[in-house]
Coordinates of C-alpha atoms in Angstrom, one line a residue:
M19 CA 14.5 14.4 -24.1
M20 CA 13.3 10.9 -24.4
S21 CA 9.3 10.8 -26.4
E22 CA 8.0 7.6 -25.2
T23 CA 9.1 5.7 -21.2
S24 CA 7.7 3.6 -18.8
L25 CA 7.7 3.6 -15.6
I26 CA 7.4 -0.6 -13.6
F27 CA 6.2 0.3 -9.8
T28 CA 6.3 -2.9 -7.0
G29 CA 4.0 -3.7 -4.1
D30 CA 5.4 -3.8 -0.3
I31 CA 9.5 -5.4 -0.1
G32 CA 10.1 -7.0 3.4
F33 CA 13.4 -9.4 3.4
D34 CA 12.3 -10.6 7.6
K35 CA 10.3 -13.6 9.0
Y36 CA 9.4 -16.0 6.0
M37 CA 11.5 -13.6 3.5
D38 CA 14.5 -13.7 5.5
R39 CA 17.4 -13.8 3.4
K40 CA 15.6 -15.2 0.1
W41 CA 18.0 -12.0 -1.0
E42 CA 20.4 -15.0 -1.5
D43 CA 17.6 -17.1 -3.5
D44 CA 18.6 -17.1 -7.5
E45 CA 14.2 -18.4 -7.9
L46 CA 13.2 -16.2 -5.6
V47 CA 11.5 -14.4 -8.5
S48 CA 10.6 -15.9 -11.2
E49 CA 12.5 -15.8 -15.1
E50 CA 8.8 -14.1 -16.5
I51 CA 9.0 -11.0 -13.2
L52 CA 12.5 -10.3 -14.1
E53 CA 11.8 -9.6 -17.2
Y54 CA 9.2 -7.8 -16.7
L55 CA 10.6 -6.1 -14.3
H56 CA 13.6 -4.9 -17.1
S57 CA 11.5 -3.7 -19.5
G58 CA 10.3 -1.0 -17.8
N59 CA 13.1 2.0 -17.8
H60 CA 12.3 2.6 -14.0
L61 CA 11.6 0.7 -11.8
I62 CA 10.1 2.2 -8.1
I63 CA 9.8 -0.1 -5.6
N64 CA 8.6 -0.2 -1.5
V65 CA 11.1 -0.7 0.6
E66 CA 8.7 -1.5 3.8
G67 CA 11.6 -1.2 6.1
P68 CA 15.4 -0.1 7.4
L69 CA 18.6 -1.3 5.6
S70 CA 20.1 -1.0 8.6
R71 CA 22.9 -3.8 11.2
Q72 CA 20.8 -2.1 14.2
D73 CA 18.9 -3.6 16.2
K74 CA 14.7 -2.9 15.7
V75 CA 13.1 -0.5 17.8
E76 CA 10.7 -2.0 19.6
R77 CA 6.7 -0.5 19.5
A78 CA 4.6 1.1 22.9
N79 CA 2.4 -1.5 22.3
G80 CA 4.7 -4.5 22.2
V81 CA 4.1 -6.5 19.6
A82 CA 7.0 -7.1 18.1
A83 CA 5.7 -9.0 15.0
L84 CA 4.7 -5.6 13.9
T85 CA 8.3 -4.0 13.7
H86 CA 10.5 -4.9 10.0
S87 CA 13.9 -4.3 9.1
M88 CA 16.6 -5.8 6.7
N89 CA 19.8 -7.3 6.0
P90 CA 21.6 -4.4 3.9
D91 CA 22.5 -7.0 1.8
A92 CA 19.4 -7.1 0.7
V93 CA 20.3 -4.3 -1.6
R94 CA 21.8 -7.2 -4.5
F95 CA 18.3 -7.8 -5.0
F96 CA 17.2 -4.8 -5.8
D97 CA 20.5 -4.5 -7.9
K98 CA 19.3 -7.5 -9.8
I99 CA 16.1 -6.5 -10.9
G100 CA 17.3 -2.8 -11.5
A101 CA 15.2 -0.7 -9.0
D102 CA 16.4 3.2 -9.7
V103 CA 14.6 4.5 -7.3
W104 CA 13.4 3.5 -3.4
N105 CA 10.1 4.5 -2.1
I106 CA 11.0 4.4 2.1
C107 CA 8.0 6.0 2.8
N108 CA 6.2 3.6 5.3
N109 CA 5.1 3.0 8.4
H110 CA 8.4 0.5 8.7
I111 CA 11.7 2.3 7.9
M112 CA 12.2 4.3 11.7
D113 CA 12.1 0.5 13.3
A114 CA 15.4 0.9 13.6
G115 CA 15.1 4.5 14.8
Q116 CA 17.1 7.3 13.5
N117 CA 20.1 4.9 12.6
G118 CA 18.4 3.1 10.4
M119 CA 17.1 6.5 8.6
A120 CA 20.5 7.6 8.4
D121 CA 22.1 3.8 7.4
T122 CA 18.4 3.4 4.9
L123 CA 20.0 6.6 3.1
K124 CA 23.8 5.6 3.3
E125 CA 23.4 2.6 1.3
A126 CA 21.0 4.1 -1.8
S127 CA 23.5 6.2 -2.2
K128 CA 26.2 3.3 -2.2
A129 CA 23.7 1.3 -4.7
G130 CA 23.4 5.2 -7.0
V131 CA 19.5 5.1 -6.5
M132 CA 17.1 7.7 -5.4
T133 CA 14.6 7.3 -2.2
L134 CA 10.9 8.4 -1.9
G135 CA 9.2 10.3 0.9
A136 CA 11.1 10.4 3.7
G137 CA 15.1 11.2 4.9
M138 CA 16.6 12.9 7.6
N139 CA 15.0 16.2 7.6
I140 CA 11.4 17.1 6.3
S141 CA 13.4 19.2 3.2
E142 CA 14.7 15.1 2.5
A143 CA 11.4 13.6 2.6
S144 CA 9.0 16.0 0.5
K145 CA 12.0 16.9 -2.0
P146 CA 10.9 15.0 -5.1
V147 CA 12.4 12.4 -7.8
I148 CA 12.2 14.5 -11.5
F149 CA 12.2 12.2 -15.1
N150 CA 13.6 14.5 -17.4
E151 CA 11.2 12.2 -20.1
C152 CA 8.0 12.6 -21.9
G153 CA 7.7 16.7 -20.9
G154 CA 9.0 15.9 -17.3
I155 CA 7.4 13.0 -14.9
G156 CA 7.9 14.7 -11.1
M157 CA 7.2 12.5 -7.8
I158 CA 6.7 12.6 -4.3
G159 CA 6.2 10.1 -1.7
V160 CA 3.5 10.6 1.2
G161 CA 3.0 8.5 4.1
Y162 CA -0.5 8.3 6.2
Q163 CA -0.5 9.0 10.0
R164 CA 0.4 8.4 12.9
A165 CA 2.7 5.1 11.9
C166 CA 4.4 6.8 9.5
R167 CA 6.6 8.6 11.3
K168 CA 6.2 12.3 10.8
A169 CA 9.6 14.6 9.5
D170 CA 10.2 18.2 10.3
E171 CA 12.9 20.4 9.9
E172 CA 15.2 18.4 12.5
T173 CA 13.6 15.6 12.6
P174 CA 14.3 12.0 10.5
G175 CA 11.4 10.2 9.6
C176 CA 8.7 10.5 6.3
F177 CA 6.5 13.5 4.1
S178 CA 3.3 13.0 5.9
W179 CA 0.3 12.7 3.5
S180 CA -1.4 14.9 5.8
D181 CA 0.8 18.1 5.6
M182 CA -1.7 19.3 2.9
E183 CA -0.1 22.9 2.3
L184 CA 3.2 21.2 1.6
I185 CA 2.3 19.0 -0.9
Q186 CA 0.2 21.2 -2.3
K187 CA 3.3 23.1 -2.8
R188 CA 5.2 20.6 -4.0
I189 CA 2.7 19.3 -6.8
D190 CA 2.4 22.8 -7.8
E191 CA 6.5 23.0 -8.5
I192 CA 6.4 19.9 -10.0
K193 CA 4.1 20.7 -12.5
K194 CA 5.8 24.4 -13.3
T195 CA 8.5 22.3 -15.4
C196 CA 7.3 19.2 -15.6
R197 CA 4.5 17.6 -17.7
W198 CA 3.4 14.7 -15.4
C199 CA 2.8 14.2 -11.9
I200 CA 2.4 11.2 -9.0
V201 CA 2.0 11.3 -5.4
V202 CA 3.4 7.5 -4.5
A203 CA 1.6 7.0 -0.9
H204 CA 1.2 4.6 1.5
G205 CA -2.0 4.6 3.6
G206 CA -5.3 3.1 2.9
E207 CA -6.5 0.8 5.7
E208 CA -4.8 -3.3 5.6
F209 CA -6.6 -6.8 3.9
T210 CA -9.3 -4.2 2.7
A211 CA -11.0 -4.8 -0.9
L212 CA -12.0 -1.1 -1.6
P213 CA -10.9 2.1 -0.4
S214 CA -12.8 3.7 3.1
P215 CA -14.7 6.8 2.3
Y216 CA -11.8 9.4 3.4
V217 CA -8.4 7.5 1.7
R218 CA -10.7 7.5 -1.3
K219 CA -11.1 11.4 -0.9
R220 CA -7.8 12.1 0.2
Y221 CA -7.0 10.6 -3.0
M222 CA -9.2 12.3 -5.2
D223 CA -7.8 15.7 -3.3
Y224 CA -4.4 14.9 -4.6
L225 CA -5.4 14.7 -7.9
D226 CA -7.6 17.7 -7.5
M227 CA -5.1 19.7 -6.1
G228 CA -2.9 18.6 -9.9
A229 CA -1.4 15.3 -9.5
D230 CA -2.0 12.5 -12.4
I231 CA -1.5 9.4 -11.2
V232 CA -1.9 8.3 -6.8
I233 CA -0.1 4.6 -6.9
S234 CA -0.8 3.3 -3.3
H235 CA 1.2 0.6 -1.0
H236 CA 0.3 -0.7 2.2
P237 CA -3.1 -2.8 2.3
H238 CA -1.1 -6.0 1.6
V239 CA -4.1 -6.9 -0.5
P240 CA -4.2 -6.2 -4.0
M241 CA -7.1 -3.2 -4.3
N242 CA -9.4 -1.5 -7.0
Y243 CA -8.3 1.6 -9.5
E244 CA -10.5 4.3 -10.7
T245 CA -9.6 6.5 -13.5
F246 CA -10.8 10.0 -15.0
P247 CA -10.1 12.3 -17.3
G248 CA -6.2 12.0 -17.7
K249 CA -6.4 10.6 -14.5
A250 CA -6.1 7.4 -12.1
I251 CA -5.4 6.2 -8.8
F252 CA -4.6 2.5 -7.9
Y253 CA -5.3 2.3 -4.6
S254 CA -2.8 -1.2 -3.7
L255 CA -0.1 -2.9 -5.3
G256 CA -0.8 -5.9 -2.4
N257 CA 2.3 -7.8 -1.3
F258 CA 6.1 -8.3 -3.3
V259 CA 8.8 -9.6 -1.3
F260 CA 6.1 -10.0 1.9
D261 CA 5.5 -12.5 3.6
T262 CA 4.3 -12.7 7.8
D263 CA 2.5 -15.2 9.9
Y264 CA 0.7 -11.8 10.7
Q265 CA -0.2 -11.9 6.3
R266 CA -1.4 -15.3 6.4
S267 CA -3.5 -14.9 9.3
Q268 CA -5.3 -13.1 5.9
Y269 CA -7.0 -13.7 2.8
N270 CA -5.3 -12.5 -0.7
T271 CA -1.9 -11.2 1.0
E272 CA 0.1 -14.2 -1.3
Y273 CA -0.9 -11.7 -4.5
G274 CA 0.1 -8.5 -5.6
L275 CA 0.5 -6.4 -8.6
F276 CA 2.8 -4.6 -11.1
I277 CA 1.9 -1.6 -12.7
K278 CA 3.6 -0.5 -15.9
L279 CA 2.6 3.6 -16.8
K280 CA 3.4 4.4 -20.4
F281 CA 3.9 7.7 -20.8
T282 CA 4.2 10.1 -24.0
E283 CA 3.8 14.2 -23.5
T284 CA 0.6 13.9 -23.8
E285 CA -0.8 10.6 -22.5
F286 CA -0.4 8.1 -20.5
S287 CA -1.9 4.2 -20.5
F288 CA -0.9 1.4 -17.8
E289 CA -0.4 -2.3 -17.6
P290 CA -0.6 -4.4 -14.5
F291 CA 0.9 -7.3 -14.8
G292 CA -0.1 -10.1 -11.9
I293 CA 1.6 -11.8 -9.1
E294 CA 1.7 -14.6 -6.2
I295 CA 3.9 -15.7 -3.6
D296 CA 4.5 -19.9 -4.1
R297 CA 4.0 -20.8 -0.2
T298 CA 5.0 -23.6 -0.3
C299 CA 8.8 -22.6 -2.0
D300 CA 8.9 -18.5 -0.6
H301 CA 9.0 -17.9 -4.3
V302 CA 7.5 -15.4 -6.7
I303 CA 5.6 -16.4 -9.2
K304 CA 3.7 -14.6 -12.0
G305 CA -0.1 -15.2 -11.4
D306 CA -3.1 -13.8 -12.4
I307 CA -4.9 -10.5 -12.5
P308 CA -6.7 -10.6 -9.5
D309 CA -10.8 -10.2 -10.1
I310 CA -10.6 -7.2 -7.1
F311 CA -8.1 -5.1 -9.7
V312 CA -10.9 -3.6 -12.1
D313 CA -12.2 0.7 -12.5
V314 CA -14.5 1.0 -9.6
R315 CA -16.2 4.5 -10.1
E316 CA -18.6 6.4 -8.0
E317 CA -21.3 4.8 -9.2
E318 CA -20.8 1.6 -8.7
Y319 CA -18.2 2.6 -5.3
E320 CA -21.7 3.6 -3.5
K321 CA -23.2 0.6 -4.2
L322 CA -19.8 -1.9 -3.0
A323 CA -18.6 0.6 -0.6
P324 CA -21.1 -1.0 2.7
F325 CA -20.5 -4.4 1.8
A326 CA -16.2 -3.8 1.8
A327 CA -16.5 -1.6 5.2
K328 CA -18.5 -5.1 6.7
M329 CA -15.6 -6.9 5.1
F330 CA -13.4 -4.6 6.2
I331 CA -14.6 -5.1 9.5
E332 CA -14.9 -8.5 9.5
N333 CA -10.9 -8.4 9.0
T334 CA -10.2 -6.4 11.6
K335 CA -11.9 -8.9 13.8
R336 CA -9.5 -11.5 12.5
Q337 CA -7.1 -9.4 12.9
L338 CA -7.4 -8.6 16.0
R339 CA -8.3 -12.7 17.1
Y340 CA -4.3 -12.7 15.9
L341 CA -2.7 -10.3 17.8
K342 CA -4.5 -10.3 21.1
P343 CA -5.9 -13.8 21.6
D344 CA -6.9 -14.1 25.1
I345 CA -8.3 -10.5 25.1
F346 CA -10.4 -11.2 21.0
N347 CA -10.2 -15.6 21.1
N348 CA -13.8 -15.4 22.5
A349 CA -15.2 -11.4 22.6
T350 CA -18.7 -11.1 21.4
E351 CA -20.3 -8.3 19.2
E352 CA -20.9 -6.1 22.1
D353 CA -16.6 -6.5 23.2
F354 CA -15.7 -5.7 19.4
Y355 CA -18.0 -2.8 19.6
N356 CA -16.5 -0.8 21.8
N357 CA -12.9 -1.5 21.2
F358 CA -14.2 0.1 17.7
Y359 CA -16.2 2.9 19.1
E360 CA -13.1 3.4 22.0
P361 CA -12.1 7.0 21.6
L362 CA -8.5 7.2 22.2
R363 CA -7.9 3.6 19.9
S364 CA -4.1 2.9 18.6
G365 CA -3.9 3.8 15.5
R366 CA -6.9 6.0 15.2
V367 CA -6.7 9.6 13.5
P368 CA -10.3 10.9 12.9
G369 CA -11.5 11.0 9.5
E370 CA -7.4 9.7 8.0
V371 CA -7.2 6.2 9.3
L372 CA -8.7 2.8 11.4
D373 CA -11.1 5.5 11.7
F374 CA -14.1 2.4 12.8
Q375 CA -16.6 5.5 13.7
I376 CA -16.6 5.4 9.9
V377 CA -16.5 2.8 9.3
Y378 CA -18.5 0.3 11.7
P379 CA -21.4 2.3 10.9
L380 CA -21.0 2.6 7.3
S381 CA -20.5 -1.6 7.1
L382 CA -23.7 -1.7 9.1
E383 CA -25.5 -0.1 6.0
E384 CA -24.8 -3.6 4.4
K385 CA -28.1 -5.2 5.2
H386 CA -29.8 -2.4 2.7
K387 CA -27.8 -5.3 0.1
A388 CA -27.5 -2.6 -2.3
W389 CA -23.8 -4.8 -3.6
K390 CA -26.8 -6.8 -5.2
E391 CA -27.2 -3.9 -7.9
S392 CA -24.1 -3.4 -8.8
K393 CA -22.4 -4.8 -12.2
L394 CA -18.9 -5.6 -11.3
E395 CA -19.3 -9.4 -11.2
S396 CA -15.7 -9.8 -10.5
V397 CA -15.2 -8.1 -7.7
K398 CA -18.8 -8.9 -6.0
N399 CA -17.0 -12.2 -6.1
Y400 CA -13.9 -11.5 -5.3
M401 CA -15.3 -10.0 -1.4
L402 CA -18.1 -13.1 -1.2
R403 CA -15.0 -15.0 -1.1
Q404 CA -13.9 -14.1 2.0
I405 CA -16.9 -14.8 4.2
D406 CA -16.4 -17.4 6.8
D407 CA -20.1 -19.0 5.6
K408 CA -21.6 -16.3 8.1
G409 CA -24.7 -14.8 7.2
E410 CA -27.1 -14.4 4.3
Y411 CA -25.9 -12.9 0.7

């Protein structure tokens, strides 16, 4: 058994839209990035959509821009970077239906890699990945509801991040034989700087249940991290190989992070690596560590959360203008308010996902300017750069 090991985690990978067929580009990632990805003992990537030649399944709302699937030839890139675990628990893995899931699992088997967080049934989706190193390292993958289609005994899909009883059972199973437990979560609100209160609580609950580390993707932008004695949460790694017009309508979607977790049998440390999508050539290059990537603990979070919520509301307005320009390009604040408080608002899971009945009132607390008292200047400046010359700050 190895006494020291390292695991590298990436953000979202989607080989379509601007990245369509980019696996054929030998210069897609710089040599510096390739060298870094090869420096770990294991590489865990988020495969954002099925690897399938099946047709995509149209969403009920007909927004084709929000469906993603990949040509199985993209596996050549996964092999090139040395990925040995594919996280397939995300809101796009069922975009080619049940056959798309089956095709993805077949491609993983052919490539000789492990999959995490999704499968043809809940037993397969919730099965941990185990590394017999440093006292044992176990991982499970979970995804937010409703968009990460939930697996059950006979239905393919994802391990729901809301299935707290089964998550506890899997964490307990891991901790019986392993020193370390990692929860890889696909969740959180898109395009936000700091987690919403209910997302932060959900990840802290996983730590309370016995997990040591939570690593998240899905927001498509880099976010902060938070440390506790012997534990940590990384709220979003942002994009890796993923770029669309929908992404480009928002701030900071060209930036991302890799996280290298270094383990011994008694402790862990981490090392971030900043990346950037060069949109002049659609290549991924080494970048700076994003200013938002700092340790935001509870006292500072409470000061900054209303400001982050306000920025999230503004980003959501931008999102709505992009997706439904006929309705929202000339919308008033009352129009947006009515949308946020629509009881059956699409995607909303009360107290878990897109709950604007929690986030919108929190955003109104920004008027008290508590964020100005925060000592985290880089975080404040990161959010201030998202303001379109509106308001007094």
